[in-house]
PDB file of C-alpha atoms in Angstrom:
ATOM      1  CA  MET A   1       0.042  -0.081  -0.024  1.00  0.00           C
ATOM      2  CA  SER A   2       3.092   2.470   0.681  1.00  0.00           C
ATOM      3  CA  ILE A   3       4.238   2.263  -2.619  1.00  0.00           C
ATOM      4  CA  LEU A   4       0.647   2.951  -4.207  1.00  0.00           C
ATOM      5  CA  TYR A   5       0.535   5.981  -1.792  1.00  0.00           C
ATOM      6  CA  ASP A   6       3.902   7.401  -2.864  1.00  0.00           C
ATOM      7  CA  LEU A   7       3.320   6.610  -6.684  1.00  0.00           C
ATOM      8  CA  LYS A   8       0.017   8.647  -6.326  1.00  0.00           C
ATOM      9  CA  TYR A   9       1.863  11.338  -4.660  1.00  0.00           C
ATOM     10  CA  PHE A  10       4.509  11.431  -7.035  1.00  0.00           C
ATOM     11  CA  ILE A  11       1.988  11.800 -10.101  1.00  0.00           C
ATOM     12  CA  THR A  12      -0.123  14.491  -8.312  1.00  0.00           C
ATOM     13  CA  GLN A  13       3.147  16.663  -8.462  1.00  0.00           C
ATOM     14  CA  LEU A  14       2.851  16.722 -12.118  1.00  0.00           C
ATOM     15  CA  LYS A  15      -0.881  17.452 -12.457  1.00  0.00           C
ATOM     16  CA  PRO A  16      -0.652  21.338 -12.346  1.00  0.00           C
ATOM     17  CA  LEU A  17       1.709  21.038 -15.307  1.00  0.00           C
ATOM     18  CA  TRP A  18      -1.440  20.665 -17.617  1.00  0.00           C
ATOM     19  CA  SER A  19      -4.479  21.819 -15.188  1.00  0.00           C
ATOM     20  CA  GLY A  20      -3.986  25.507 -15.457  1.00  0.00           C
ATOM     21  CA  SER A  21      -1.301  26.502 -12.867  1.00  0.00           C
ATOM     22  CA  GLU A  22       0.283  29.352 -15.263  1.00  0.00           C
ATOM     23  CA  LYS A  23      -3.007  30.917 -15.721  1.00  0.00           C
ATOM     24  CA  TYR A  24      -3.732  31.306 -11.857  1.00  0.00           C
ATOM     25  CA  THR A  25      -4.352  35.081 -10.926  1.00  0.00           C
ATOM     26  CA  PHE A  26      -4.991  36.572  -7.713  1.00  0.00           C
ATOM     27  CA  ASP A  27      -5.557  40.057  -6.648  1.00  0.00           C
ATOM     28  CA  TRP A  28      -4.624  40.589  -3.073  1.00  0.00           C
ATOM     29  CA  ASN A  29      -5.393  44.050  -2.905  1.00  0.00           C
ATOM     30  CA  ALA A  30      -8.798  43.791  -4.297  1.00  0.00           C
ATOM     31  CA  GLU A  31      -9.663  40.653  -2.260  1.00  0.00           C
ATOM     32  CA  LYS A  32      -8.775  42.826   0.926  1.00  0.00           C
ATOM     33  CA  ILE A  33     -11.097  45.682  -0.243  1.00  0.00           C
ATOM     34  CA  THR A  34     -13.893  43.071  -0.786  1.00  0.00           C
ATOM     35  CA  CYS A  35     -13.720  41.142   2.430  1.00  0.00           C
ATOM     36  CA  ARG A  36     -12.391  43.907   4.722  1.00  0.00           C
ATOM     37  CA  PRO A  37     -10.755  41.376   6.979  1.00  0.00           C
ATOM     38  CA  ASP A  38     -10.018  41.926  10.654  1.00  0.00           C
ATOM     39  CA  LEU A  39      -6.632  39.854  10.400  1.00  0.00           C
ATOM     40  CA  THR A  40      -4.311  38.913   7.324  1.00  0.00           C
ATOM     41  CA  VAL A  41      -1.616  36.399   7.667  1.00  0.00           C
ATOM     42  CA  GLY A  42       1.276  35.397   5.338  1.00  0.00           C
ATOM     43  CA  THR A  43       3.610  32.312   4.999  1.00  0.00           C
ATOM     44  CA  TYR A  44       6.812  31.941   3.235  1.00  0.00           C
ATOM     45  CA  ASN A  45       9.580  29.770   3.121  1.00  0.00           C
ATOM     46  CA  VAL A  46      12.448  32.224   1.887  1.00  0.00           C
ATOM     47  CA  ASN A  47      15.025  29.425   1.370  1.00  0.00           C
ATOM     48  CA  TYR A  48      18.144  29.752   3.379  1.00  0.00           C
ATOM     49  CA  GLY A  49      20.370  29.103   0.303  1.00  0.00           C
ATOM     50  CA  LEU A  50      19.254  32.337  -1.377  1.00  0.00           C
ATOM     51  CA  SER A  51      20.263  34.899   1.106  1.00  0.00           C
ATOM     52  CA  SER A  52      23.840  35.376  -0.512  1.00  0.00           C
ATOM     53  CA  TYR A  53      22.488  36.430  -3.725  1.00  0.00           C
ATOM     54  CA  VAL A  54      21.534  40.073  -4.075  1.00  0.00           C
ATOM     55  CA  SER A  55      18.832  39.718  -6.761  1.00  0.00           C
ATOM     56  CA  ALA A  56      17.143  36.935  -5.015  1.00  0.00           C
ATOM     57  CA  ARG A  57      17.274  39.087  -1.600  1.00  0.00           C
ATOM     58  CA  ASP A  58      15.572  41.972  -3.528  1.00  0.00           C
ATOM     59  CA  LYS A  59      12.845  39.833  -4.680  1.00  0.00           C
ATOM     60  CA  VAL A  60      12.170  38.447  -1.802  1.00  0.00           C
ATOM     61  CA  VAL A  61      11.864  41.590  -0.111  1.00  0.00           C
ATOM     62  CA  CYS A  62       9.603  42.659  -2.911  1.00  0.00           C
ATOM     63  CA  ALA A  63       7.394  39.627  -2.090  1.00  0.00           C
ATOM     64  CA  LEU A  64       7.201  40.538   1.554  1.00  0.00           C
ATOM     65  CA  LYS A  65       5.930  43.974   0.698  1.00  0.00           C
ATOM     66  CA  GLN A  66       3.476  42.822  -1.658  1.00  0.00           C
ATOM     67  CA  MET A  67       1.999  40.251   0.743  1.00  0.00           C
ATOM     68  CA  ASP A  68       1.241  43.193   3.070  1.00  0.00           C
ATOM     69  CA  THR A  69      -0.380  41.161   5.717  1.00  0.00           C
ATOM     70  CA  ASP A  70      -0.711  41.785   9.673  1.00  0.00           C
ATOM     71  CA  PHE A  71       1.780  39.171  10.120  1.00  0.00           C
ATOM     72  CA  ILE A  72       3.976  36.926   7.966  1.00  0.00           C
ATOM     73  CA  LEU A  73       5.365  33.496   9.492  1.00  0.00           C
ATOM     74  CA  LEU A  74       8.766  32.794   7.788  1.00  0.00           C
ATOM     75  CA  GLN A  75      10.807  29.534   7.444  1.00  0.00           C
ATOM     76  CA  GLU A  76      14.571  28.860   6.716  1.00  0.00           C
ATOM     77  CA  VAL A  77      15.519  32.302   8.052  1.00  0.00           C
ATOM     78  CA  ASN A  78      19.355  32.119   8.577  1.00  0.00           C
ATOM     79  CA  LYS A  79      21.399  34.975  10.090  1.00  0.00           C
ATOM     80  CA  GLU A  80      21.988  36.668   6.749  1.00  0.00           C
ATOM     81  CA  TRP A  81      18.118  36.660   5.942  1.00  0.00           C
ATOM     82  CA  THR A  82      17.421  38.574   9.411  1.00  0.00           C
ATOM     83  CA  GLU A  83      19.610  41.214   8.410  1.00  0.00           C
ATOM     84  CA  VAL A  84      17.789  41.502   5.017  1.00  0.00           C
ATOM     85  CA  LEU A  85      14.620  41.621   6.591  1.00  0.00           C
ATOM     86  CA  ARG A  86      15.283  44.180   9.346  1.00  0.00           C
ATOM     87  CA  HIS A  87      16.906  46.686   6.552  1.00  0.00           C
ATOM     88  CA  GLY A  88      14.431  45.752   3.815  1.00  0.00           C
ATOM     89  CA  VAL A  89      11.193  45.800   5.621  1.00  0.00           C
ATOM     90  CA  GLY A  90      11.514  46.780   8.951  1.00  0.00           C
ATOM     91  CA  ASN A  91       9.392  49.803   8.491  1.00  0.00           C
ATOM     92  CA  LEU A  92       6.536  47.927   7.230  1.00  0.00           C
ATOM     93  CA  TYR A  93       6.738  44.947   9.653  1.00  0.00           C
ATOM     94  CA  PRO A  94       8.408  46.800  12.834  1.00  0.00           C
ATOM     95  CA  HIS A  95       7.817  43.833  15.097  1.00  0.00           C
ATOM     96  CA  MET A  96      10.264  40.784  14.477  1.00  0.00           C
ATOM     97  CA  VAL A  97      11.397  37.926  15.968  1.00  0.00           C
ATOM     98  CA  PHE A  98      13.534  34.868  15.011  1.00  0.00           C
ATOM     99  CA  CYS A  99      14.937  31.588  16.395  1.00  0.00           C
ATOM    100  CA  GLU A 100      17.558  28.878  14.871  1.00  0.00           C
ATOM    101  CA  THR A 101      18.996  25.757  16.250  1.00  0.00           C
ATOM    102  CA  GLY A 102      22.383  26.176  14.340  1.00  0.00           C
ATOM    103  CA  MET A 103      21.334  24.432  11.258  1.00  0.00           C
ATOM    104  CA  GLU A 104      20.933  27.148   8.530  1.00  0.00           C
ATOM    105  CA  SER A 105      17.707  25.652   7.198  1.00  0.00           C
ATOM    106  CA  SER A 106      16.285  25.570  10.766  1.00  0.00           C
ATOM    107  CA  GLY A 107      15.505  29.394  11.143  1.00  0.00           C
ATOM    108  CA  MET A 108      11.957  30.744  12.069  1.00  0.00           C
ATOM    109  CA  GLY A 109      10.766  33.928  12.373  1.00  0.00           C
ATOM    110  CA  ILE A 110       7.467  35.936  12.703  1.00  0.00           C
ATOM    111  CA  ILE A 111       7.157  39.635  11.412  1.00  0.00           C
ATOM    112  CA  GLY A 112       4.257  41.759  12.068  1.00  0.00           C
ATOM    113  CA  LYS A 113       2.723  45.179  12.071  1.00  0.00           C
ATOM    114  CA  TYR A 114       1.483  44.621  15.638  1.00  0.00           C
ATOM    115  CA  PRO A 115       3.473  43.999  18.717  1.00  0.00           C
ATOM    116  CA  PHE A 116       3.069  40.165  20.210  1.00  0.00           C
ATOM    117  CA  ASP A 117       4.782  37.785  22.649  1.00  0.00           C
ATOM    118  CA  SER A 118       6.573  34.680  21.446  1.00  0.00           C
ATOM    119  CA  ARG A 119       7.987  31.521  22.503  1.00  0.00           C
ATOM    120  CA  VAL A 120       9.734  28.279  21.183  1.00  0.00           C
ATOM    121  CA  VAL A 121       8.741  24.771  21.442  1.00  0.00           C
ATOM    122  CA  ASP A 122      11.361  22.615  20.915  1.00  0.00           C
ATOM    123  CA  THR A 123       9.443  19.905  18.371  1.00  0.00           C
ATOM    124  CA  ASN A 124      12.851  18.819  16.915  1.00  0.00           C
ATOM    125  CA  LYS A 125      14.022  17.700  20.564  1.00  0.00           C
ATOM    126  CA  ALA A 126      10.730  16.166  21.484  1.00  0.00           C
ATOM    127  CA  VAL A 127       9.497  14.072  18.272  1.00  0.00           C
ATOM    128  CA  GLU A 128      11.643  11.602  16.865  1.00  0.00           C
ATOM    129  CA  GLY A 129      12.465  12.328  13.232  1.00  0.00           C
ATOM    130  CA  SER A 130      11.569  16.150  13.783  1.00  0.00           C
ATOM    131  CA  CYS A 131      14.200  18.680  12.286  1.00  0.00           C
ATOM    132  CA  PHE A 132      12.782  22.144  13.310  1.00  0.00           C
ATOM    133  CA  GLN A 133      11.574  24.248  16.018  1.00  0.00           C
ATOM    134  CA  THR A 134       7.903  25.690  16.108  1.00  0.00           C
ATOM    135  CA  LEU A 135       7.473  29.528  16.947  1.00  0.00           C
ATOM    136  CA  ILE A 136       4.337  30.657  18.762  1.00  0.00           C
ATOM    137  CA  ALA A 137       3.201  34.003  18.878  1.00  0.00           C
ATOM    138  CA  THR A 138       0.172  35.472  21.063  1.00  0.00           C
ATOM    139  CA  THR A 139      -0.888  38.937  19.964  1.00  0.00           C
ATOM    140  CA  THR A 140      -3.832  41.096  20.263  1.00  0.00           C
ATOM    141  CA  VAL A 141      -5.690  42.727  17.291  1.00  0.00           C
ATOM    142  CA  LYS A 142      -8.667  44.843  17.284  1.00  0.00           C
ATOM    143  CA  ASP A 143      -9.158  43.979  20.946  1.00  0.00           C
ATOM    144  CA  VAL A 144      -9.044  40.318  20.316  1.00  0.00           C
ATOM    145  CA  THR A 145      -6.150  38.047  21.634  1.00  0.00           C
ATOM    146  CA  LEU A 146      -5.161  35.288  19.433  1.00  0.00           C
ATOM    147  CA  CYS A 147      -2.082  32.878  18.630  1.00  0.00           C
ATOM    148  CA  LEU A 148      -0.203  32.362  15.850  1.00  0.00           C
ATOM    149  CA  VAL A 149       1.673  29.099  14.899  1.00  0.00           C
ATOM    150  CA  ASN A 150       4.936  29.036  12.739  1.00  0.00           C
ATOM    151  CA  VAL A 151       5.574  25.314  11.677  1.00  0.00           C
ATOM    152  CA  HIS A 152       8.087  23.886   9.500  1.00  0.00           C
ATOM    153  CA  LEU A 153       7.550  20.251   9.522  1.00  0.00           C
ATOM    154  CA  ARG A 154       9.916  17.245   8.498  1.00  0.00           C
ATOM    155  CA  PRO A 155      10.560  17.348   4.950  1.00  0.00           C
ATOM    156  CA  PRO A 156       9.451  14.158   2.796  1.00  0.00           C
ATOM    157  CA  VAL A 157      12.708  12.613   2.406  1.00  0.00           C
ATOM    158  CA  ASN A 158      14.767  10.058   4.002  1.00  0.00           C
ATOM    159  CA  PRO A 159      18.413   8.730   3.827  1.00  0.00           C
ATOM    160  CA  THR A 160      17.820   7.054   0.793  1.00  0.00           C
ATOM    161  CA  ALA A 161      16.040   9.897  -1.014  1.00  0.00           C
ATOM    162  CA  SER A 162      13.752   6.772  -2.519  1.00  0.00           C
ATOM    163  CA  LEU A 163       9.931   7.253  -3.902  1.00  0.00           C
ATOM    164  CA  THR A 164       8.899   5.790  -0.686  1.00  0.00           C
ATOM    165  CA  SER A 165      10.015   9.125   1.192  1.00  0.00           C
ATOM    166  CA  PRO A 166       6.634  10.461   1.461  1.00  0.00           C
ATOM    167  CA  SER A 167       5.028   7.618   3.301  1.00  0.00           C
ATOM    168  CA  GLY A 168       8.210   6.960   4.958  1.00  0.00           C
ATOM    169  CA  THR A 169       8.174  10.302   6.677  1.00  0.00           C
ATOM    170  CA  ASP A 170       4.362  10.649   7.536  1.00  0.00           C
ATOM    171  CA  ALA A 171       4.504   9.608  11.022  1.00  0.00           C
ATOM    172  CA  PHE A 172       7.055  12.069  11.713  1.00  0.00           C
ATOM    173  CA  ARG A 173       4.863  14.847  10.589  1.00  0.00           C
ATOM    174  CA  LEU A 174       1.798  13.479  12.253  1.00  0.00           C
ATOM    175  CA  ASN A 175       3.477  13.378  15.579  1.00  0.00           C
ATOM    176  CA  GLU A 176       4.811  16.811  15.077  1.00  0.00           C
ATOM    177  CA  VAL A 177       1.589  18.263  14.734  1.00  0.00           C
ATOM    178  CA  ARG A 178       0.184  16.055  17.553  1.00  0.00           C
ATOM    179  CA  TYR A 179       2.967  17.550  19.970  1.00  0.00           C
ATOM    180  CA  ILE A 180       2.452  20.995  18.555  1.00  0.00           C
ATOM    181  CA  THR A 181      -1.367  21.109  19.207  1.00  0.00           C
ATOM    182  CA  SER A 182      -0.792  19.852  22.909  1.00  0.00           C
ATOM    183  CA  HIS A 183       1.188  23.267  23.549  1.00  0.00           C
ATOM    184  CA  LEU A 184      -1.748  25.414  22.430  1.00  0.00           C
ATOM    185  CA  ASP A 185      -4.788  26.967  23.805  1.00  0.00           C
ATOM    186  CA  LEU A 186      -7.252  26.023  21.502  1.00  0.00           C
ATOM    187  CA  SER A 187      -9.815  28.292  23.167  1.00  0.00           C
ATOM    188  CA  LEU A 188      -8.146  31.166  21.674  1.00  0.00           C
ATOM    189  CA  PRO A 189      -8.747  32.009  17.994  1.00  0.00           C
ATOM    190  CA  THR A 190      -5.472  30.414  16.202  1.00  0.00           C
ATOM    191  CA  VAL A 191      -3.889  30.495  12.895  1.00  0.00           C
ATOM    192  CA  ILE A 192      -1.347  27.993  12.273  1.00  0.00           C
ATOM    193  CA  ALA A 193       0.695  28.430   9.088  1.00  0.00           C
ATOM    194  CA  GLY A 194       4.014  27.145   7.415  1.00  0.00           C
ATOM    195  CA  ASP A 195       6.059  24.802   5.273  1.00  0.00           C
ATOM    196  CA  PHE A 196       3.923  21.540   6.199  1.00  0.00           C
ATOM    197  CA  ASN A 197       6.080  19.523   3.627  1.00  0.00           C
ATOM    198  CA  GLU A 198       2.912  17.567   2.717  1.00  0.00           C
ATOM    199  CA  GLN A 199      -0.272  18.115   0.753  1.00  0.00           C
ATOM    200  CA  GLU A 200      -3.853  18.340   1.951  1.00  0.00           C
ATOM    201  CA  ALA A 201      -4.625  14.781   1.636  1.00  0.00           C
ATOM    202  CA  ALA A 202      -1.657  13.687   3.799  1.00  0.00           C
ATOM    203  CA  PRO A 203      -2.162  12.381   7.421  1.00  0.00           C
ATOM    204  CA  ALA A 204      -0.718  15.569   9.417  1.00  0.00           C
ATOM    205  CA  SER A 205      -2.883  17.894   7.356  1.00  0.00           C
ATOM    206  CA  ILE A 206      -5.994  15.565   7.645  1.00  0.00           C
ATOM    207  CA  LEU A 207      -5.417  15.478  11.450  1.00  0.00           C
ATOM    208  CA  LEU A 208      -5.013  19.096  11.882  1.00  0.00           C
ATOM    209  CA  SER A 209      -8.067  19.700   9.730  1.00  0.00           C
ATOM    210  CA  LYS A 210     -10.330  18.078  12.414  1.00  0.00           C
ATOM    211  CA  THR A 211      -9.258  20.728  14.673  1.00  0.00           C
ATOM    212  CA  PHE A 212      -8.617  23.708  12.289  1.00  0.00           C
ATOM    213  CA  SER A 213     -11.817  24.096  10.095  1.00  0.00           C
ATOM    214  CA  ALA A 214     -10.470  27.170   8.064  1.00  0.00           C
ATOM    215  CA  SER A 215      -8.075  26.359   5.375  1.00  0.00           C
ATOM    216  CA  SER A 216      -6.303  28.115   2.631  1.00  0.00           C
ATOM    217  CA  GLY A 217      -6.120  24.784   0.591  1.00  0.00           C
ATOM    218  CA  SER A 218     -10.070  24.903   0.433  1.00  0.00           C
ATOM    219  CA  LEU A 219     -10.012  28.456  -1.076  1.00  0.00           C
ATOM    220  CA  ILE A 220      -6.946  28.308  -3.511  1.00  0.00           C
ATOM    221  CA  PRO A 221      -7.772  26.446  -6.712  1.00  0.00           C
ATOM    222  CA  THR A 222      -6.240  23.055  -6.908  1.00  0.00           C
ATOM    223  CA  CYS A 223      -4.382  23.765 -10.127  1.00  0.00           C
ATOM    224  CA  LYS A 224      -2.314  26.222  -8.156  1.00  0.00           C
ATOM    225  CA  GLU A 225       0.987  24.829  -6.347  1.00  0.00           C
ATOM    226  CA  THR A 226       3.016  26.567  -3.756  1.00  0.00           C
ATOM    227  CA  HIS A 227       6.271  24.786  -4.252  1.00  0.00           C
ATOM    228  CA  ARG A 228       8.207  24.157  -7.431  1.00  0.00           C
ATOM    229  CA  TRP A 229      11.418  21.783  -7.776  1.00  0.00           C
ATOM    230  CA  PRO A 230      13.292  20.910 -10.741  1.00  0.00           C
ATOM    231  CA  PHE A 231      13.149  17.261 -11.218  1.00  0.00           C
ATOM    232  CA  ALA A 232      14.733  15.017 -14.359  1.00  0.00           C
ATOM    233  CA  GLY A 233      14.045  17.600 -16.870  1.00  0.00           C
ATOM    234  CA  THR A 234      10.677  18.757 -15.661  1.00  0.00           C
ATOM    235  CA  VAL A 235       9.341  20.614 -12.624  1.00  0.00           C
ATOM    236  CA  LEU A 236       7.468  18.894  -9.847  1.00  0.00           C
ATOM    237  CA  MET A 237       4.624  21.033  -8.409  1.00  0.00           C
ATOM    238  CA  LYS A 238       3.255  20.677  -4.927  1.00  0.00           C
ATOM    239  CA  ARG A 239       1.066  22.415  -2.289  1.00  0.00           C
ATOM    240  CA  LEU A 240       3.346  22.244   0.724  1.00  0.00           C
ATOM    241  CA  ASP A 241       2.541  25.748   2.164  1.00  0.00           C
ATOM    242  CA  HIS A 242      -0.749  26.134   4.109  1.00  0.00           C
ATOM    243  CA  ILE A 243      -2.642  28.390   6.530  1.00  0.00           C
ATOM    244  CA  LEU A 244      -5.240  26.837   8.888  1.00  0.00           C
ATOM    245  CA  GLY A 245      -7.462  28.680  11.383  1.00  0.00           C
ATOM    246  CA  ARG A 246      -9.513  27.821  14.383  1.00  0.00           C
ATOM    247  CA  ASN A 247     -12.174  29.834  16.036  1.00  0.00           C
ATOM    248  CA  ILE A 248     -11.701  32.343  13.254  1.00  0.00           C
ATOM    249  CA  ALA A 249     -13.373  32.689   9.861  1.00  0.00           C
ATOM    250  CA  MET A 250     -11.286  32.648   6.642  1.00  0.00           C
ATOM    251  CA  LYS A 251     -12.609  34.772   3.917  1.00  0.00           C
ATOM    252  CA  THR A 252     -10.124  34.414   1.084  1.00  0.00           C
ATOM    253  CA  ALA A 253      -6.775  32.874   0.573  1.00  0.00           C
ATOM    254  CA  GLY A 254      -4.355  32.880  -2.228  1.00  0.00           C
ATOM    255  CA  VAL A 255      -0.816  32.522  -3.452  1.00  0.00           C
ATOM    256  CA  ILE A 256       1.015  35.904  -4.599  1.00  0.00           C
ATOM    257  CA  THR A 257       2.294  35.298  -8.098  1.00  0.00           C
ATOM    258  CA  GLY A 258       5.292  36.579  -9.930  1.00  0.00           C
ATOM    259  CA  PHE A 259       7.589  34.935  -7.236  1.00  0.00           C
ATOM    260  CA  GLU A 260       7.460  31.344  -8.807  1.00  0.00           C
ATOM    261  CA  ASN A 261      11.008  31.032  -9.501  1.00  0.00           C
ATOM    262  CA  VAL A 262      12.562  32.782  -6.470  1.00  0.00           C
ATOM    263  CA  SER A 263      12.516  30.514  -3.583  1.00  0.00           C
ATOM    264  CA  ASP A 264      11.521  26.714  -4.172  1.00  0.00           C
ATOM    265  CA  HIS A 265       8.439  27.905  -2.228  1.00  0.00           C
ATOM    266  CA  GLN A 266       5.663  30.634  -2.871  1.00  0.00           C
ATOM    267  CA  PRO A 267       4.195  33.302  -0.409  1.00  0.00           C
ATOM    268  CA  VAL A 268       0.679  32.211   0.678  1.00  0.00           C
ATOM    269  CA  VAL A 269      -1.526  34.741   2.441  1.00  0.00           C
ATOM    270  CA  ALA A 270      -4.929  34.572   4.004  1.00  0.00           C
ATOM    271  CA  ALA A 271      -7.876  36.942   5.339  1.00  0.00           C
ATOM    272  CA  PHE A 272      -9.748  36.531   8.549  1.00  0.00           C
ATOM    273  CA  ILE A 273     -12.715  37.822  10.233  1.00  0.00           C
ATOM    274  CA  PHE A 274     -13.190  37.601  13.792  1.00  0.00           C
ATOM    275  CA  ASP A 275     -15.933  35.857  15.401  1.00  0.00           C
ATOM    276  CA  ARG A 276     -17.430  38.302  17.765  1.00  0.00           C
ATOM    277  CA  ALA A 277     -20.678  36.349  18.858  1.00  0.00           C
ATOM    278  CA  GLU A 278     -21.266  36.381  22.336  1.00  0.00           C
TER     279      GLU A 278
END
C-alpha cells in the first residue's frame, strides 16, 4: 500500500503542469477591499540558500511588501536573512522575532505590524524524526487576543531519497502536529501556518483539519501549487505551504504570483474575520 501511496503522491506533483497553474491569478489588494478583514496572515519559506544572492534577496523583499499582511510567518531564515529583513521591511513590519538551532535551514521568524509575545517549542528535540522548532506568537488585534503558530514540519525525504520518502516520513509529521497542538490554548482564535512539507491529503494535514476548520487549501484552486522543484528535466509542483484557522473565519486565501522562481516555495496569504458572537 505504501508504494501505491507514494506513486500517487509523485503523480499528483505533475498534475499542475497540464491543469492551468500558469493561468492562475490572484488580486490580493482587491480581495482585501472586498472582504474587509480583521486579520491578514502570510507564510513564506524564503530558502536559506538564497540569502547570499542580491537579486534573490531583493525579490524576496519585494514579495514581502506585496504580501502586506498583518503578520508573516517565515521559514529557513538564517542570520543573513534576518539582516536583510530588518533593513528591507523593518519599516513595514516593525515587530520581528527569529530563532534557529544552528542548522541554516532551521531558522524561523515572525514579522508583524502589531506587537506580540513569542515562545519557542522545541519540537525538534521532543519528536523523533523532527528537524525544526515551532515558533508561537500571542498578540492582540482589534481587542481580540489570538495565537499564531509558525511550523516547518519534517521534509518528505529519508536517507535513501527513494520514492517511498513521503509515506516513510508521514509518521514524523503526524507526531509533530500532535505535539505542537498539545502546546496550544485552543480556546483562542488560532492560526497555524508554514511549510507543512506535505499536501492536503496527507495524514498530518488531515488530522489538523479536524481541529482547524478554516483552510487556505479549500480556497486556492487545486491547479495552483505553492512549491516548485526541478526534477529530471521537468518541474514538480506541490502544495506544501498552508494556512489554517480555528475559532476564526477565513474569508479568502491565495498565492502571491510573480515569485514562482525565487525561492522553491511561494508566498501564501489569507484574510480572516473574527467571530465576535457572544
